[in-house]
């Protein structure tokens, strides 16, 4: 991993949660996101890891400025647009906590859900999935085509990979897990979805889902399309 890191002032031994956020062109949304994470998780000892794929809009610089304000942010600069899944793995490598969270930077994943997810982990669950499809979950603003693509990909995963059937939303990008789930496990995800890899390969005995409403992003453009669903299908095939 080629990276430049800005270390937080917080002692690694005090950190109970590491929140990994892959970024590309998210300068506009980052201040609001970080502010909401900081407010939601106080007074917990946590860190935020921004893994940026050389965003030309100054996302990494924005994250460094926010670290000077909050003191608990690490910034990993990568040499190019290398992909979300690999960014998550790079974030895991430098995480100082035994509980790891992954979320997007586009404000579609509500950070206010993080305390509830962490509580589920402390109750004994190995993996917690923020779910759009479980009871109480919802999606707003999606076209029929997009809903069909997402649903079709999940049905395929449930049919071909039995271990995924315990999770309603296997395409979720908002998750939390114990580090031991992936210790000693070689993860090799493709595309944007790492959850499928974790469910299929990880040391995961107990899974919980926390419902939330997935809303349209305020800025930028969604990455979900035919190519992403195709990568998901290829990923399923490889895991077989």
JSON list of N, CA and C in Angstrom, two decimals, residues 168-207:
[
{"chain": "A", "resi": 168, "resn": "UNK", "atom": "N", "xyz": [-30.40, -10.03, 4.69]},
{"chain": "A", "resi": 168, "resn": "UNK", "atom": "CA", "xyz": [-31.34, -9.55, 3.69]},
{"chain": "A", "resi": 168, "resn": "UNK", "atom": "C", "xyz": [-30.65, -8.65, 2.66]},
{"chain": "A", "resi": 169, "resn": "UNK", "atom": "N", "xyz": [-29.83, -7.72, 3.15]},
{"chain": "A", "resi": 169, "resn": "UNK", "atom": "CA", "xyz": [-29.22, -6.72, 2.27]},
{"chain": "A", "resi": 169, "resn": "UNK", "atom": "C", "xyz": [-27.74, -7.04, 2.04]},
{"chain": "A", "resi": 170, "resn": "UNK", "atom": "N", "xyz": [-27.46, -8.03, 1.18]},
{"chain": "A", "resi": 170, "resn": "UNK", "atom": "CA", "xyz": [-26.07, -8.45, 0.95]},
{"chain": "A", "resi": 170, "resn": "UNK", "atom": "C", "xyz": [-25.31, -7.44, 0.10]},
{"chain": "A", "resi": 171, "resn": "UNK", "atom": "N", "xyz": [-26.00, -6.44, -0.46]},
{"chain": "A", "resi": 171, "resn": "UNK", "atom": "CA", "xyz": [-25.33, -5.40, -1.22]},
{"chain": "A", "resi": 171, "resn": "UNK", "atom": "C", "xyz": [-25.10, -4.13, -0.40]},
{"chain": "A", "resi": 172, "resn": "UNK", "atom": "N", "xyz": [-25.35, -4.20, 0.89]},
{"chain": "A", "resi": 172, "resn": "UNK", "atom": "CA", "xyz": [-25.14, -3.03, 1.74]},
{"chain": "A", "resi": 172, "resn": "UNK", "atom": "C", "xyz": [-23.66, -2.65, 1.77]},
{"chain": "A", "resi": 173, "resn": "UNK", "atom": "N", "xyz": [-23.41, -1.36, 1.78]},
{"chain": "A", "resi": 173, "resn": "UNK", "atom": "CA", "xyz": [-22.03, -0.88, 1.93]},
{"chain": "A", "resi": 173, "resn": "UNK", "atom": "C", "xyz": [-21.79, -0.27, 3.29]},
{"chain": "A", "resi": 174, "resn": "UNK", "atom": "N", "xyz": [-22.75, -0.43, 4.20]},
{"chain": "A", "resi": 174, "resn": "UNK", "atom": "CA", "xyz": [-22.69, 0.17, 5.53]},
{"chain": "A", "resi": 174, "resn": "UNK", "atom": "C", "xyz": [-22.70, -0.96, 6.55]},
{"chain": "A", "resi": 175, "resn": "UNK", "atom": "N", "xyz": [-21.53, -1.28, 7.10]},
{"chain": "A", "resi": 175, "resn": "UNK", "atom": "CA", "xyz": [-21.41, -2.45, 7.97]},
{"chain": "A", "resi": 175, "resn": "UNK", "atom": "C", "xyz": [-20.49, -2.17, 9.15]},
{"chain": "A", "resi": 176, "resn": "UNK", "atom": "N", "xyz": [-20.55, -3.04, 10.15]},
{"chain": "A", "resi": 176, "resn": "UNK", "atom": "CA", "xyz": [-19.64, -3.01, 11.28]},
{"chain": "A", "resi": 176, "resn": "UNK", "atom": "C", "xyz": [-19.32, -4.44, 11.67]},
{"chain": "A", "resi": 177, "resn": "UNK", "atom": "N", "xyz": [-18.08, -4.71, 12.03]},
{"chain": "A", "resi": 177, "resn": "UNK", "atom": "CA", "xyz": [-17.68, -6.08, 12.34]},
{"chain": "A", "resi": 177, "resn": "UNK", "atom": "C", "xyz": [-16.55, -6.11, 13.35]},
{"chain": "A", "resi": 178, "resn": "UNK", "atom": "N", "xyz": [-16.44, -7.23, 14.02]},
{"chain": "A", "resi": 178, "resn": "UNK", "atom": "CA", "xyz": [-15.28, -7.48, 14.88]},
{"chain": "A", "resi": 178, "resn": "UNK", "atom": "C", "xyz": [-14.08, -7.81, 14.00]},
{"chain": "A", "resi": 179, "resn": "UNK", "atom": "N", "xyz": [-12.91, -7.35, 14.40]},
{"chain": "A", "resi": 179, "resn": "UNK", "atom": "CA", "xyz": [-11.71, -7.60, 13.61]},
{"chain": "A", "resi": 179, "resn": "UNK", "atom": "C", "xyz": [-11.45, -9.10, 13.44]},
{"chain": "A", "resi": 180, "resn": "UNK", "atom": "N", "xyz": [-11.80, -9.90, 14.43]},
{"chain": "A", "resi": 180, "resn": "UNK", "atom": "CA", "xyz": [-11.54, -11.33, 14.37]},
{"chain": "A", "resi": 180, "resn": "UNK", "atom": "C", "xyz": [-12.30, -12.02, 13.24]},
{"chain": "A", "resi": 181, "resn": "UNK", "atom": "N", "xyz": [-13.35, -11.37, 12.73]},
{"chain": "A", "resi": 181, "resn": "UNK", "atom": "CA", "xyz": [-14.11, -11.94, 11.61]},
{"chain": "A", "resi": 181, "resn": "UNK", "atom": "C", "xyz": [-13.22, -12.11, 10.38]},
{"chain": "A", "resi": 182, "resn": "UNK", "atom": "N", "xyz": [-12.28, -11.19, 10.19]},
{"chain": "A", "resi": 182, "resn": "UNK", "atom": "CA", "xyz": [-11.44, -11.23, 8.99]},
{"chain": "A", "resi": 182, "resn": "UNK", "atom": "C", "xyz": [-9.98, -11.58, 9.27]},
{"chain": "A", "resi": 183, "resn": "UNK", "atom": "N", "xyz": [-9.65, -11.85, 10.52]},
{"chain": "A", "resi": 183, "resn": "UNK", "atom": "CA", "xyz": [-8.27, -12.22, 10.84]},
{"chain": "A", "resi": 183, "resn": "UNK", "atom": "C", "xyz": [-7.91, -13.56, 10.22]},
{"chain": "A", "resi": 184, "resn": "UNK", "atom": "N", "xyz": [-6.79, -13.58, 9.49]},
{"chain": "A", "resi": 184, "resn": "UNK", "atom": "CA", "xyz": [-6.35, -14.81, 8.84]},
{"chain": "A", "resi": 184, "resn": "UNK", "atom": "C", "xyz": [-7.12, -15.16, 7.59]},
{"chain": "A", "resi": 185, "resn": "UNK", "atom": "N", "xyz": [-8.02, -14.27, 7.16]},
{"chain": "A", "resi": 185, "resn": "UNK", "atom": "CA", "xyz": [-8.85, -14.52, 5.98]},
{"chain": "A", "resi": 185, "resn": "UNK", "atom": "C", "xyz": [-8.32, -13.68, 4.82]},
{"chain": "A", "resi": 186, "resn": "UNK", "atom": "N", "xyz": [-8.07, -14.30, 3.68]},
{"chain": "A", "resi": 186, "resn": "UNK", "atom": "CA", "xyz": [-7.62, -13.56, 2.51]},
{"chain": "A", "resi": 186, "resn": "UNK", "atom": "C", "xyz": [-8.83, -13.03, 1.76]},
{"chain": "A", "resi": 187, "resn": "UNK", "atom": "N", "xyz": [-8.99, -11.72, 1.81]},
{"chain": "A", "resi": 187, "resn": "UNK", "atom": "CA", "xyz": [-10.11, -11.08, 1.14]},
{"chain": "A", "resi": 187, "resn": "UNK", "atom": "C", "xyz": [-9.66, -10.53, -0.20]},
{"chain": "A", "resi": 188, "resn": "UNK", "atom": "N", "xyz": [-10.44, -10.78, -1.22]},
{"chain": "A", "resi": 188, "resn": "UNK", "atom": "CA", "xyz": [-10.09, -10.33, -2.56]},
{"chain": "A", "resi": 188, "resn": "UNK", "atom": "C", "xyz": [-11.34, -9.86, -3.30]},
{"chain": "A", "resi": 189, "resn": "UNK", "atom": "N", "xyz": [-12.01, -8.84, -2.76]},
{"chain": "A", "resi": 189, "resn": "UNK", "atom": "CA", "xyz": [-13.27, -8.39, -3.36]},
{"chain": "A", "resi": 189, "resn": "UNK", "atom": "C", "xyz": [-13.02, -7.60, -4.65]},
{"chain": "A", "resi": 190, "resn": "UNK", "atom": "N", "xyz": [-14.03, -7.51, -5.47]},
{"chain": "A", "resi": 190, "resn": "UNK", "atom": "CA", "xyz": [-13.95, -6.68, -6.66]},
{"chain": "A", "resi": 190, "resn": "UNK", "atom": "C", "xyz": [-15.10, -5.69, -6.64]},
{"chain": "A", "resi": 191, "resn": "UNK", "atom": "N", "xyz": [-14.96, -4.62, -7.41]},
{"chain": "A", "resi": 191, "resn": "UNK", "atom": "CA", "xyz": [-16.03, -3.64, -7.48]},
{"chain": "A", "resi": 191, "resn": "UNK", "atom": "C", "xyz": [-16.17, -2.85, -6.19]},
{"chain": "A", "resi": 192, "resn": "UNK", "atom": "N", "xyz": [-17.41, -2.60, -5.80]},
{"chain": "A", "resi": 192, "resn": "UNK", "atom": "CA", "xyz": [-17.69, -1.72, -4.68]},
{"chain": "A", "resi": 192, "resn": "UNK", "atom": "C", "xyz": [-18.18, -2.45, -3.43]},
{"chain": "A", "resi": 193, "resn": "UNK", "atom": "N", "xyz": [-18.44, -3.74, -3.53]},
{"chain": "A", "resi": 193, "resn": "UNK", "atom": "CA", "xyz": [-19.09, -4.43, -2.43]},
{"chain": "A", "resi": 193, "resn": "UNK", "atom": "C", "xyz": [-18.14, -5.40, -1.73]},
{"chain": "A", "resi": 194, "resn": "UNK", "atom": "N", "xyz": [-17.87, -5.14, -0.45]},
{"chain": "A", "resi": 194, "resn": "UNK", "atom": "CA", "xyz": [-16.98, -6.02, 0.30]},
{"chain": "A", "resi": 194, "resn": "UNK", "atom": "C", "xyz": [-17.77, -6.94, 1.23]},
{"chain": "A", "resi": 195, "resn": "UNK", "atom": "N", "xyz": [-19.03, -6.61, 1.49]},
{"chain": "A", "resi": 195, "resn": "UNK", "atom": "CA", "xyz": [-19.82, -7.41, 2.43]},
{"chain": "A", "resi": 195, "resn": "UNK", "atom": "C", "xyz": [-19.96, -8.85, 1.96]},
{"chain": "A", "resi": 196, "resn": "UNK", "atom": "N", "xyz": [-20.20, -9.06, 0.68]},
{"chain": "A", "resi": 196, "resn": "UNK", "atom": "CA", "xyz": [-20.36, -10.41, 0.15]},
{"chain": "A", "resi": 196, "resn": "UNK", "atom": "C", "xyz": [-19.14, -11.27, 0.46]},
{"chain": "A", "resi": 197, "resn": "UNK", "atom": "N", "xyz": [-17.97, -10.70, 0.30]},
{"chain": "A", "resi": 197, "resn": "UNK", "atom": "CA", "xyz": [-16.72, -11.40, 0.58]},
{"chain": "A", "resi": 197, "resn": "UNK", "atom": "C", "xyz": [-16.61, -11.77, 2.06]},
{"chain": "A", "resi": 198, "resn": "UNK", "atom": "N", "xyz": [-16.98, -10.84, 2.92]},
{"chain": "A", "resi": 198, "resn": "UNK", "atom": "CA", "xyz": [-16.89, -11.06, 4.36]},
{"chain": "A", "resi": 198, "resn": "UNK", "atom": "C", "xyz": [-17.86, -12.16, 4.80]},
{"chain": "A", "resi": 199, "resn": "UNK", "atom": "N", "xyz": [-19.09, -12.13, 4.28]},
{"chain": "A", "resi": 199, "resn": "UNK", "atom": "CA", "xyz": [-20.07, -13.14, 4.64]},
{"chain": "A", "resi": 199, "resn": "UNK", "atom": "C", "xyz": [-19.62, -14.52, 4.18]},
{"chain": "A", "resi": 200, "resn": "UNK", "atom": "N", "xyz": [-19.10, -14.60, 2.95]},
{"chain": "A", "resi": 200, "resn": "UNK", "atom": "CA", "xyz": [-18.74, -15.88, 2.35]},
{"chain": "A", "resi": 200, "resn": "UNK", "atom": "C", "xyz": [-17.48, -16.48, 2.96]},
{"chain": "A", "resi": 201, "resn": "UNK", "atom": "N", "xyz": [-16.50, -15.63, 3.35]},
{"chain": "A", "resi": 201, "resn": "UNK", "atom": "CA", "xyz": [-15.20, -16.13, 3.79]},
{"chain": "A", "resi": 201, "resn": "UNK", "atom": "C", "xyz": [-14.91, -15.89, 5.27]},
{"chain": "A", "resi": 202, "resn": "UNK", "atom": "N", "xyz": [-15.57, -14.93, 5.87]},
{"chain": "A", "resi": 202, "resn": "UNK", "atom": "CA", "xyz": [-15.22, -14.51, 7.23]},
{"chain": "A", "resi": 202, "resn": "UNK", "atom": "C", "xyz": [-15.62, -15.49, 8.31]},
{"chain": "A", "resi": 203, "resn": "UNK", "atom": "N", "xyz": [-14.99, -15.30, 9.47]},
{"chain": "A", "resi": 203, "resn": "UNK", "atom": "CA", "xyz": [-15.28, -16.12, 10.66]},
{"chain": "A", "resi": 203, "resn": "UNK", "atom": "C", "xyz": [-16.45, -15.48, 11.41]},
{"chain": "A", "resi": 204, "resn": "UNK", "atom": "N", "xyz": [-17.62, -15.65, 10.84]},
{"chain": "A", "resi": 204, "resn": "UNK", "atom": "CA", "xyz": [-18.78, -14.90, 11.31]},
{"chain": "A", "resi": 204, "resn": "UNK", "atom": "C", "xyz": [-19.88, -15.86, 11.78]},
{"chain": "A", "resi": 205, "resn": "UNK", "atom": "N", "xyz": [-20.14, -15.86, 13.07]},
{"chain": "A", "resi": 205, "resn": "UNK", "atom": "CA", "xyz": [-21.15, -16.74, 13.63]},
{"chain": "A", "resi": 205, "resn": "UNK", "atom": "C", "xyz": [-22.51, -16.06, 13.82]},
{"chain": "A", "resi": 206, "resn": "UNK", "atom": "N", "xyz": [-22.48, -14.82, 14.25]},
{"chain": "A", "resi": 206, "resn": "UNK", "atom": "CA", "xyz": [-23.72, -14.13, 14.56]},
{"chain": "A", "resi": 206, "resn": "UNK", "atom": "C", "xyz": [-23.81, -12.82, 13.77]},
{"chain": "A", "resi": 207, "resn": "UNK", "atom": "N", "xyz": [-24.93, -12.65, 13.07]},
{"chain": "A", "resi": 207, "resn": "UNK", "atom": "CA", "xyz": [-25.15, -11.46, 12.23]},
{"chain": "A", "resi": 207, "resn": "UNK", "atom": "C", "xyz": [-26.43, -10.76, 12.67]}
]
